[in-house]
Amino acid sequence: MIGLAGFTVALFFLGVAIAPLWIAAMDIAPNFAGSSSALMNAAGAVAGILSPFAFGWILDRTGSWTTPFVFSVGLRLFAIIMTYWIRPDRPIEAIPRIGGLAVAGE
């Protein structure tokens, strides 16, 4: 069982991991920081709502606790790989001729 000190350390490292993602959202889209942060927050909320149902569904179908955890680890590895494509050095800008649509800088 984890003691209070271990739990505090775990929360600290969780914050260390998540903070750069929020900063990257503001660096990538400085003119759309609110929208990009809201989309990121909404995606996390939807995942938090759907994951218990998906986890239970996989558990019911397979009868094994290993399968949902392996799937979860696979999704985390996919997320780790995808973070290499985050480019905070290329800001998103509004292009007037497209009607204010936000697209990645060229």
mmCIF file of C-alpha atoms in Angstrom:
data_model
loop_
_atom_site.group_PDB
_atom_site.id
_atom_site.type_symbol
_atom_site.label_atom_id
_atom_site.label_comp_id
_atom_site.label_asym_id
_atom_site.label_seq_id
_atom_site.Cartn_x
_atom_site.Cartn_y
_atom_site.Cartn_z
ATOM 1 C CA MET A 1 0.000 0.000 0.000
ATOM 2 C CA ILE A 2 1.300 3.443 -0.901
ATOM 3 C CA GLY A 3 1.861 5.813 1.955
ATOM 4 C CA LEU A 4 1.025 9.497 1.914
ATOM 5 C CA ALA A 5 4.562 10.394 0.869
ATOM 6 C CA GLY A 6 4.430 8.020 -2.110
ATOM 7 C CA PHE A 7 1.051 9.393 -3.149
ATOM 8 C CA THR A 8 2.377 12.966 -2.947
ATOM 9 C CA VAL A 9 5.373 12.075 -5.095
ATOM 10 C CA ALA A 10 3.088 10.403 -7.652
ATOM 11 C CA LEU A 11 0.896 13.522 -7.848
ATOM 12 C CA PHE A 12 3.989 15.703 -8.265
ATOM 13 C CA PHE A 13 5.201 13.685 -11.249
ATOM 14 C CA LEU A 14 1.707 13.672 -12.750
ATOM 15 C CA GLY A 15 1.788 17.465 -12.699
ATOM 16 C CA VAL A 16 5.268 17.518 -14.197
ATOM 17 C CA ALA A 17 4.060 15.385 -17.099
ATOM 18 C CA ILE A 18 0.857 17.300 -17.840
ATOM 19 C CA ALA A 19 2.070 20.905 -17.537
ATOM 20 C CA PRO A 20 4.106 20.899 -20.786
ATOM 21 C CA LEU A 21 1.062 19.778 -22.761
ATOM 22 C CA TRP A 22 -0.941 22.795 -21.607
ATOM 23 C CA ILE A 23 1.980 25.079 -22.402
ATOM 24 C CA ALA A 24 2.351 23.516 -25.866
ATOM 25 C CA ALA A 25 -1.330 24.221 -26.583
ATOM 26 C CA MET A 26 -0.728 27.897 -25.817
ATOM 27 C CA ASP A 27 2.520 28.006 -27.824
ATOM 28 C CA ILE A 28 1.022 26.348 -30.881
ATOM 29 C CA ALA A 29 -2.094 28.523 -30.971
ATOM 30 C CA PRO A 30 -1.431 31.786 -29.113
ATOM 31 C CA ASN A 31 -4.407 33.500 -30.750
ATOM 32 C CA PHE A 32 -6.612 30.480 -30.011
ATOM 33 C CA ALA A 33 -5.269 29.489 -26.575
ATOM 34 C CA GLY A 34 -8.730 29.289 -25.028
ATOM 35 C CA SER A 35 -10.151 27.150 -27.832
ATOM 36 C CA SER A 36 -7.170 24.808 -27.990
ATOM 37 C CA SER A 37 -7.137 24.382 -24.210
ATOM 38 C CA ALA A 38 -10.896 23.761 -24.210
ATOM 39 C CA LEU A 39 -10.572 21.098 -26.912
ATOM 40 C CA MET A 40 -7.760 19.409 -25.012
ATOM 41 C CA ASN A 41 -9.777 19.491 -21.786
ATOM 42 C CA ALA A 42 -12.898 18.163 -23.545
ATOM 43 C CA ALA A 43 -10.933 15.277 -25.073
ATOM 44 C CA GLY A 44 -9.647 14.328 -21.632
ATOM 45 C CA ALA A 45 -13.148 14.522 -20.158
ATOM 46 C CA VAL A 46 -14.650 12.350 -22.895
ATOM 47 C CA ALA A 47 -11.868 9.796 -22.414
ATOM 48 C CA GLY A 48 -12.494 9.823 -18.673
ATOM 49 C CA ILE A 49 -16.199 9.196 -19.210
ATOM 50 C CA LEU A 50 -15.869 6.494 -21.870
ATOM 51 C CA SER A 51 -12.861 4.561 -20.559
ATOM 52 C CA PRO A 52 -14.664 2.808 -17.650
ATOM 53 C CA PHE A 53 -17.345 1.590 -20.052
ATOM 54 C CA ALA A 54 -14.773 0.429 -22.606
ATOM 55 C CA PHE A 55 -12.686 -1.221 -19.892
ATOM 56 C CA GLY A 56 -15.757 -3.082 -18.572
ATOM 57 C CA TRP A 57 -16.867 -4.081 -22.085
ATOM 58 C CA ILE A 58 -13.433 -5.542 -22.906
ATOM 59 C CA LEU A 59 -13.380 -7.316 -19.536
ATOM 60 C CA ASP A 60 -16.829 -8.834 -20.164
ATOM 61 C CA ARG A 61 -15.875 -9.994 -23.667
ATOM 62 C CA THR A 62 -12.504 -11.517 -22.799
ATOM 63 C CA GLY A 63 -12.919 -12.484 -19.152
ATOM 64 C CA SER A 64 -9.339 -11.407 -18.590
ATOM 65 C CA TRP A 65 -7.999 -8.408 -16.705
ATOM 66 C CA THR A 66 -4.849 -8.516 -18.809
ATOM 67 C CA THR A 67 -6.489 -7.512 -22.094
ATOM 68 C CA PRO A 68 -7.909 -4.144 -20.979
ATOM 69 C CA PHE A 69 -4.625 -3.227 -19.304
ATOM 70 C CA VAL A 70 -2.610 -4.207 -22.385
ATOM 71 C CA PHE A 71 -4.978 -2.099 -24.513
ATOM 72 C CA SER A 72 -4.532 0.815 -22.102
ATOM 73 C CA VAL A 73 -0.738 0.509 -22.239
ATOM 74 C CA GLY A 74 -0.958 0.391 -26.043
ATOM 75 C CA LEU A 75 -2.928 3.643 -26.081
ATOM 76 C CA ARG A 76 -0.362 5.283 -23.812
ATOM 77 C CA LEU A 77 2.476 4.169 -26.078
ATOM 78 C CA PHE A 78 0.549 5.562 -29.053
ATOM 79 C CA ALA A 79 0.185 8.889 -27.196
ATOM 80 C CA ILE A 80 3.911 8.948 -26.418
ATOM 81 C CA ILE A 81 4.711 8.442 -30.099
ATOM 82 C CA MET A 82 2.202 11.105 -31.184
ATOM 83 C CA THR A 83 3.717 13.739 -28.881
ATOM 84 C CA TYR A 84 6.795 13.802 -31.095
ATOM 85 C CA TRP A 85 4.654 15.501 -33.765
ATOM 86 C CA ILE A 86 3.721 18.405 -31.473
ATOM 87 C CA ARG A 87 5.513 21.412 -32.961
ATOM 88 C CA PRO A 88 5.329 24.445 -30.646
ATOM 89 C CA ASP A 89 7.833 26.225 -32.936
ATOM 90 C CA ARG A 90 5.180 26.308 -35.717
ATOM 91 C CA PRO A 91 2.280 28.448 -34.460
ATOM 92 C CA ILE A 92 -1.236 28.142 -35.819
ATOM 93 C CA GLU A 93 -2.327 31.343 -37.528
ATOM 94 C CA ALA A 94 -5.627 32.574 -38.900
ATOM 95 C CA ILE A 95 -5.590 32.955 -42.672
ATOM 96 C CA PRO A 96 -7.951 35.755 -43.779
ATOM 97 C CA ARG A 97 -8.719 34.290 -47.222
ATOM 98 C CA ILE A 98 -10.124 31.125 -45.654
ATOM 99 C CA GLY A 99 -12.474 33.077 -43.418
ATOM 100 C CA GLY A 100 -10.482 32.963 -40.181
ATOM 101 C CA LEU A 101 -9.925 29.198 -40.230
ATOM 102 C CA ALA A 102 -7.039 28.184 -38.001
ATOM 103 C CA VAL A 103 -4.434 26.159 -39.878
ATOM 104 C CA ALA A 104 -0.863 25.164 -39.122
ATOM 105 C CA GLY A 105 1.831 27.603 -40.215
ATOM 106 C CA GLU A 106 3.692 26.814 -43.407
#
